[in-house]
Coordinates of C-alpha atoms in Angstrom, one line a residue:
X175 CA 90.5 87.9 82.7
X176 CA 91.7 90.5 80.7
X177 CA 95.5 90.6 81.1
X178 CA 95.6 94.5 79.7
X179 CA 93.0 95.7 82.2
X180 CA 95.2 94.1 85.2
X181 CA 99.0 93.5 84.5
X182 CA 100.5 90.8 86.3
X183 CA 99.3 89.7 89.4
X184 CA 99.1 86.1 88.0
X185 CA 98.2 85.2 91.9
X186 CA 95.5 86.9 92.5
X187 CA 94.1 86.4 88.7
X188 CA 94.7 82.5 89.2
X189 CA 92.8 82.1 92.6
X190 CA 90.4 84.6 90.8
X191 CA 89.2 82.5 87.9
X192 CA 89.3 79.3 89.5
X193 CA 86.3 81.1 92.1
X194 CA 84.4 82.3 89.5
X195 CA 84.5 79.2 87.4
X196 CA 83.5 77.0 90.6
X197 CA 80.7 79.8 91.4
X198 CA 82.5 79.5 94.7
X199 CA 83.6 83.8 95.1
X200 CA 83.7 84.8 98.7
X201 CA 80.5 87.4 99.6
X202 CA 83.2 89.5 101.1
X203 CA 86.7 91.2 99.4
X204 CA 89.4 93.6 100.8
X205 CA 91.4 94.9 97.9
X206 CA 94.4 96.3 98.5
X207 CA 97.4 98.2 97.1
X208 CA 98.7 101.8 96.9
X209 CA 97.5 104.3 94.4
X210 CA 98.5 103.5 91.3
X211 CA 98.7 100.1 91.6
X212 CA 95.5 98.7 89.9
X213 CA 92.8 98.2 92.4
X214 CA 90.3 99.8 90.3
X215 CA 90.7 97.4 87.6
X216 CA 90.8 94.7 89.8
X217 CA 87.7 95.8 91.3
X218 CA 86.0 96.2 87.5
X219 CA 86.6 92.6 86.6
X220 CA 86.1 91.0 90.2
X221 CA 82.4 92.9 89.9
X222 CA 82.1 91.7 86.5
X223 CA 82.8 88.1 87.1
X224 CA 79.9 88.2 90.2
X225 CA 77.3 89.6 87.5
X226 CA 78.6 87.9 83.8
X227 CA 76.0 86.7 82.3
X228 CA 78.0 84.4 80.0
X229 CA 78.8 80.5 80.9
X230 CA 80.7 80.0 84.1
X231 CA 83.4 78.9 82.0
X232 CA 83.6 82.0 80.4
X233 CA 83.5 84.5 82.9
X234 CA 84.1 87.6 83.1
X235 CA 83.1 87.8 79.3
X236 CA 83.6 91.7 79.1
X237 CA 81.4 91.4 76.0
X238 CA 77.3 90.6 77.7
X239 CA 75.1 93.2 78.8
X240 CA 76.2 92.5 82.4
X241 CA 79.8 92.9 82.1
X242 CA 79.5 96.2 79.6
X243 CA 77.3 97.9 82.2
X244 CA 80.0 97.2 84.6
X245 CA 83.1 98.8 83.2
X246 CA 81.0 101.6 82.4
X247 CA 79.8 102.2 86.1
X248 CA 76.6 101.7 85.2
X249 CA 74.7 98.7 86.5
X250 CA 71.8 99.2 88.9
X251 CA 73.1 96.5 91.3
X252 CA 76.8 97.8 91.6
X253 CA 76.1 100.4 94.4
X254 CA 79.5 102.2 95.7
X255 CA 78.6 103.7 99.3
X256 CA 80.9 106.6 99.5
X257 CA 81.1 110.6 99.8
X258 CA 83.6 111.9 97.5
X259 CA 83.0 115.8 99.3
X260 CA 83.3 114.3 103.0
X261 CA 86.8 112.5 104.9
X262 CA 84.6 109.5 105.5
X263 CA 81.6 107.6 105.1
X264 CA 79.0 108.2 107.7
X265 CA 77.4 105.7 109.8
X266 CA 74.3 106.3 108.6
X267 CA 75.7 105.6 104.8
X268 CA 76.5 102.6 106.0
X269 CA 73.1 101.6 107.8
X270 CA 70.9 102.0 104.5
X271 CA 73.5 100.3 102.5
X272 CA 73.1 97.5 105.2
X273 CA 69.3 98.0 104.9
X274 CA 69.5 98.1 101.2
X275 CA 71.0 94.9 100.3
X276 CA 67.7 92.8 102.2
X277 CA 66.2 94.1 98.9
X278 CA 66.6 91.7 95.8
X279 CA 68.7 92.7 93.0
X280 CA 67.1 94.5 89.8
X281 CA 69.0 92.3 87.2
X282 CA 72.2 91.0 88.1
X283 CA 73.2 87.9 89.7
X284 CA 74.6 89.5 93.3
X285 CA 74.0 92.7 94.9
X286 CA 77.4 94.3 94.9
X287 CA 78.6 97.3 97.7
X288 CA 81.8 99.0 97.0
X289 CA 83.4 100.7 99.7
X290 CA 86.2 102.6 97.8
X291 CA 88.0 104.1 100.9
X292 CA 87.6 101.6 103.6
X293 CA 90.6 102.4 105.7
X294 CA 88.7 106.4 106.5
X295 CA 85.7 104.0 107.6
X296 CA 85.1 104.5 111.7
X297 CA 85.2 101.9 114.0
X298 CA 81.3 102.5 114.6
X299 CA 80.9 102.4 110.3
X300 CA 83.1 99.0 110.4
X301 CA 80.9 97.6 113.5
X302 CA 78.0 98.4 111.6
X303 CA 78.7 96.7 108.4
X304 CA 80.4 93.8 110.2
X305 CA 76.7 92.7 111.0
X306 CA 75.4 92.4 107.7
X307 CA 78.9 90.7 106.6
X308 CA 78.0 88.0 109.1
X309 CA 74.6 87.3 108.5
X310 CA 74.6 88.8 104.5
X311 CA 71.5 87.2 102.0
X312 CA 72.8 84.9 99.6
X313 CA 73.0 87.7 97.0
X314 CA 75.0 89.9 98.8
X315 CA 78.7 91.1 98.3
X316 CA 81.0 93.4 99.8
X317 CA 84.1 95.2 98.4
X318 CA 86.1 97.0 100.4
X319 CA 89.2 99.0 99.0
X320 CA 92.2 100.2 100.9
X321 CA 95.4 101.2 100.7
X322 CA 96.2 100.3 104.2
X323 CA 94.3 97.4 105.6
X324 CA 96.1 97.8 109.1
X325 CA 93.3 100.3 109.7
X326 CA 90.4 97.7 109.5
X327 CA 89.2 96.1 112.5
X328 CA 90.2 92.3 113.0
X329 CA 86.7 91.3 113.1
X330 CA 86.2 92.9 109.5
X331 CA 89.7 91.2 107.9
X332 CA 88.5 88.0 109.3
X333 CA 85.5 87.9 107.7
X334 CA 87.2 89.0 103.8
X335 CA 89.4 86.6 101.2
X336 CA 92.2 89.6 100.6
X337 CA 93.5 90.5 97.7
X338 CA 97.1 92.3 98.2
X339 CA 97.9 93.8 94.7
X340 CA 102.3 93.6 94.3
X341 CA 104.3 95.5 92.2
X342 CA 105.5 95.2 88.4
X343 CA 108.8 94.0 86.8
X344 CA 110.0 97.2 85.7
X345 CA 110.2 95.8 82.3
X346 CA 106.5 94.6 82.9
X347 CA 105.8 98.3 82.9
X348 CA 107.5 99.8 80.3
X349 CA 106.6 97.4 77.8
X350 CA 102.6 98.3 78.5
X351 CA 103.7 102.4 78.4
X352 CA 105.0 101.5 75.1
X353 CA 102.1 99.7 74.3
X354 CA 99.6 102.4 75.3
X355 CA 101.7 104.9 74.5
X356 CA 103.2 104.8 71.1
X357 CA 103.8 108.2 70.5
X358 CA 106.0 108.7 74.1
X359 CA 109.8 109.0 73.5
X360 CA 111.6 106.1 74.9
X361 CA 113.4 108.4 77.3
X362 CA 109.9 109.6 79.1
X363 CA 108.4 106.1 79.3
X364 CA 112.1 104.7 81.1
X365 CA 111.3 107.5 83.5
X366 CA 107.7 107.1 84.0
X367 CA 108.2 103.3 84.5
X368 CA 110.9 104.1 87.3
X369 CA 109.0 106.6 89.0
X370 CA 106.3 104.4 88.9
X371 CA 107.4 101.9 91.3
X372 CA 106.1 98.8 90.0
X373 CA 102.4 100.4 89.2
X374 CA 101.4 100.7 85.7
X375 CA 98.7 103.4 86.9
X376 CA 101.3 105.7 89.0
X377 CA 103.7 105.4 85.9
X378 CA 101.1 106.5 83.4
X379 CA 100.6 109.7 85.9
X380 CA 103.9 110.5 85.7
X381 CA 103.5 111.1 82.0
X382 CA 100.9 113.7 82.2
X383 CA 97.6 114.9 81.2
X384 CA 97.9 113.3 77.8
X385 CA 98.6 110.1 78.6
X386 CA 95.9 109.2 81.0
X387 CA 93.2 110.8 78.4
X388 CA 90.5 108.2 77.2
X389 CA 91.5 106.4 73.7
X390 CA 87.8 108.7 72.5
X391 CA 90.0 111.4 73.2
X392 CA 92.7 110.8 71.9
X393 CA 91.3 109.7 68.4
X394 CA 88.9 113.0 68.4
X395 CA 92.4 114.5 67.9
X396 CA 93.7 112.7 65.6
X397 CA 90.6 112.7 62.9
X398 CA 89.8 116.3 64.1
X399 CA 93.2 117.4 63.1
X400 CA 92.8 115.4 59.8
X401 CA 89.3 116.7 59.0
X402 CA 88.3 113.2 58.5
X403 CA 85.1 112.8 58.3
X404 CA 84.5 109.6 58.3
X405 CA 86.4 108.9 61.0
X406 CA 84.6 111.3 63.0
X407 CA 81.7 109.5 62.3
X408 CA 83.2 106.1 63.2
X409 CA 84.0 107.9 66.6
X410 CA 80.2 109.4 67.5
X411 CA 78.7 106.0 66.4
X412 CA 80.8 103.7 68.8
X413 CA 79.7 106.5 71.2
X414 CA 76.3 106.1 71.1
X415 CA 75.5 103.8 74.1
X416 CA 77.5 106.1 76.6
X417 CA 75.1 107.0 79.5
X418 CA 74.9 111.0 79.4
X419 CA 77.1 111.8 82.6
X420 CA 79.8 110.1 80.7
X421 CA 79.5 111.8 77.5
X422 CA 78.8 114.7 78.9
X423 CA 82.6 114.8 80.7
X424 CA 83.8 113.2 77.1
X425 CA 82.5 115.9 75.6
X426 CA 84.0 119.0 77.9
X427 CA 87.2 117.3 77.8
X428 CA 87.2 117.9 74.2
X429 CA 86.1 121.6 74.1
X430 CA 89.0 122.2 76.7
X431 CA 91.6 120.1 73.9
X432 CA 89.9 122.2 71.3
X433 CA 89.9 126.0 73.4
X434 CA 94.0 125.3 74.1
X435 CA 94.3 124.5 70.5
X436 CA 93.2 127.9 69.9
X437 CA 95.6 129.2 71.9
X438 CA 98.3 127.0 70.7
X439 CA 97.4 128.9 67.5
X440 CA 97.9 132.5 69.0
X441 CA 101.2 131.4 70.5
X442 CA 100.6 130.5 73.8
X443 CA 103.1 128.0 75.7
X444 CA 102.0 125.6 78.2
X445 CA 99.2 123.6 76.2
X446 CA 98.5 119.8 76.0
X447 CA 100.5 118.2 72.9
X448 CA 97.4 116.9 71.6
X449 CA 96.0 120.3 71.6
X450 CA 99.2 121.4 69.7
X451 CA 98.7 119.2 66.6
X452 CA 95.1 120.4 66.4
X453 CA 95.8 124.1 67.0
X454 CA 99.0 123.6 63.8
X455 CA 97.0 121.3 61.9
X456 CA 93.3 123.2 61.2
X457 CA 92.3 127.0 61.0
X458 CA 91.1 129.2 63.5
X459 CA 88.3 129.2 62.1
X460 CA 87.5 125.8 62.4
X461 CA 88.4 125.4 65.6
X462 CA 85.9 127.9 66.7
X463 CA 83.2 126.9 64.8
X464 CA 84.3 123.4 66.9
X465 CA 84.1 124.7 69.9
X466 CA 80.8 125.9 69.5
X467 CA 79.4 122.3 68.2
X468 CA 80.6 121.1 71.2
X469 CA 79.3 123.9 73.2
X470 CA 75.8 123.0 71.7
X471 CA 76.4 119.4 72.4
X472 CA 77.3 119.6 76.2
X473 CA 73.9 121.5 76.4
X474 CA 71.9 118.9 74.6
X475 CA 73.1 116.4 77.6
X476 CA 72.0 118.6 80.0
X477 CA 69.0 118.8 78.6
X478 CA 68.7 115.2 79.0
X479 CA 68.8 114.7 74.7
X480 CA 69.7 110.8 73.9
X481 CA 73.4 110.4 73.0
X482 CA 72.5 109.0 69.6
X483 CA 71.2 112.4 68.8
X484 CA 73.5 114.8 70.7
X485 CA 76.4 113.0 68.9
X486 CA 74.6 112.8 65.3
X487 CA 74.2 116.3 65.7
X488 CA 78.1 116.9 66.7
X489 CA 79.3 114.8 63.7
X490 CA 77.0 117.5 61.6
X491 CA 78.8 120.4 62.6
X492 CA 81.9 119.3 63.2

């Protein structure tokens, strides 16, 4: 597994790889930990080592088809049952995901259900999934994440191989923030490590909006900033195979850096540091004309236009 996507944990990664090596991975998970404290990535590579296409040797890859449409949230048979707008899942949720999974998979190996809050599911919601999870079809896998597994009924921890994510080494921490993060003063990564408790993704909070930004991001600024070209290029192309939603966010994320460089430039306080360096580093000009390219762009996605072409066209007129 990828040490960088999940620090530490050597455990959990140990019992991990020897499963998916033997083929022997339980059809049922509870993943726990506080926020922060890497259960999403954790989740990411136990899904992609149930649909890796590579040897079982070699698994999870994070290079075939199977694995890439994983990390990027988009394989068909990776289906997370949960209502970001509502305190809980509702029982009915529950009953067609429980319905659902009699149906084969499209293309991967298993049929994967992600419960990402499992600790707001009801007693009724837990009942009702606990009859599938003792009777499941051989394809069928269940991953439940919490960050309090007291709240799960017996019958439903019985049933799951848990996986308790721990804490960092302090110095486990700050060495990846320094890592990630080479631009940081030495002074805020100490902090953020300490306030971070052990978890690498409630230290990398602590430093703020720029820090958690996507390395896409973060490069947009630096070859924006440069006008270089053919970096920006290099950027759009390794682009290319993002699904639209994805892009799409990419993209607003960067006419947001690109409208508080503008107002880095008129003298306003309070703006991103990536923005800053854009907003000192190129005209105002430019930056307008920028934030209408992107402007363009974010329409050509919801317009359902390929990425390939929505970001040849941004490369254009950037």
């Amino acid at each position: 597994m990828d040490t960088e996507l999940l620090l530490g944990n050597e455990r959990i990664k140990t019992r991990l790889y020897a499963a998916i090596r033997a083929e022997s991975l339980s059809h049922c998970y509870l993943i726990s930990g506080p926020q922060g404290s890497g259960r999403k990535p954790l989740l990411r590579l136990l899904s992609a080592g149930f649909q890796c296409s590579a040897a079982p040797s070699q698994r999870p890859c994070l290079r075939c088809a199977q694995c890439r449409k994983v990390l990027a949230g988009t394989h068909p048979d990776v289906i997370i049952v949960d209502d970001p707008d509502k305190q809980s899942v509702s029982v009915e949720q529950v009953r067609n995901a429980r319905a659902d999974a009699y149906i084969q998979p499209n293309e991967g190996n298993k049929k994967l259900y992600i419960f990402p809050r499992a600790q707001n599911l009801s007693p009724q919601c837990q009942n009702t999934l606990l009859k599938i999870m003792e009777e499941p079809p051989e394809y069928g896998v269940f991953l439940l994440v919490t960050d309090n597994p007291e709240k799960l009924l017996p019958t439903i921890r019985s049933r799951a191989a848990e996986l308790a994510l721990s804490p960092l080494p302090q110095p486990v921490v700050l060495a990846a923030l320094q890592r990630r993060f080479p631009t940081q003063s030495a002074d805020a990564l100490q902090q953020a490590a300490i306030a971070g408790s052990g978890f690498l993704g409630s230290a990398i909070a602590q430093l703020g909006a720029d820090a958690a930004v996507l390395e896409s991001t973060k490069t947009f600024a630096a070859v924006f900033a440069k006008n270089d070209r053919l970096g920006l290029i290099a950027l759009t192309t390794s682009m290319e195979r993002m699904n639209r939603d994805a892009l799409r966010r990419e993209l607003e994320d960067w006419l947001e850096l690109t409208g508080q460089a503008l107002l880095s430039r008129a003298g306003a306080s309070g703006v991103r540091a990536l923005a800053k360096t854009m907003g000192a580093a190129r005209t105002k000009q430019a930056l307008l004309s920028a934030t209408q390219a992107l402007r363009r762009a974010i329409e050509y996605c919801n317009a359902n236009v390929g990425a390939a072409h929505t970001l040849g066209m941004l490369a254009a007129d950037l």
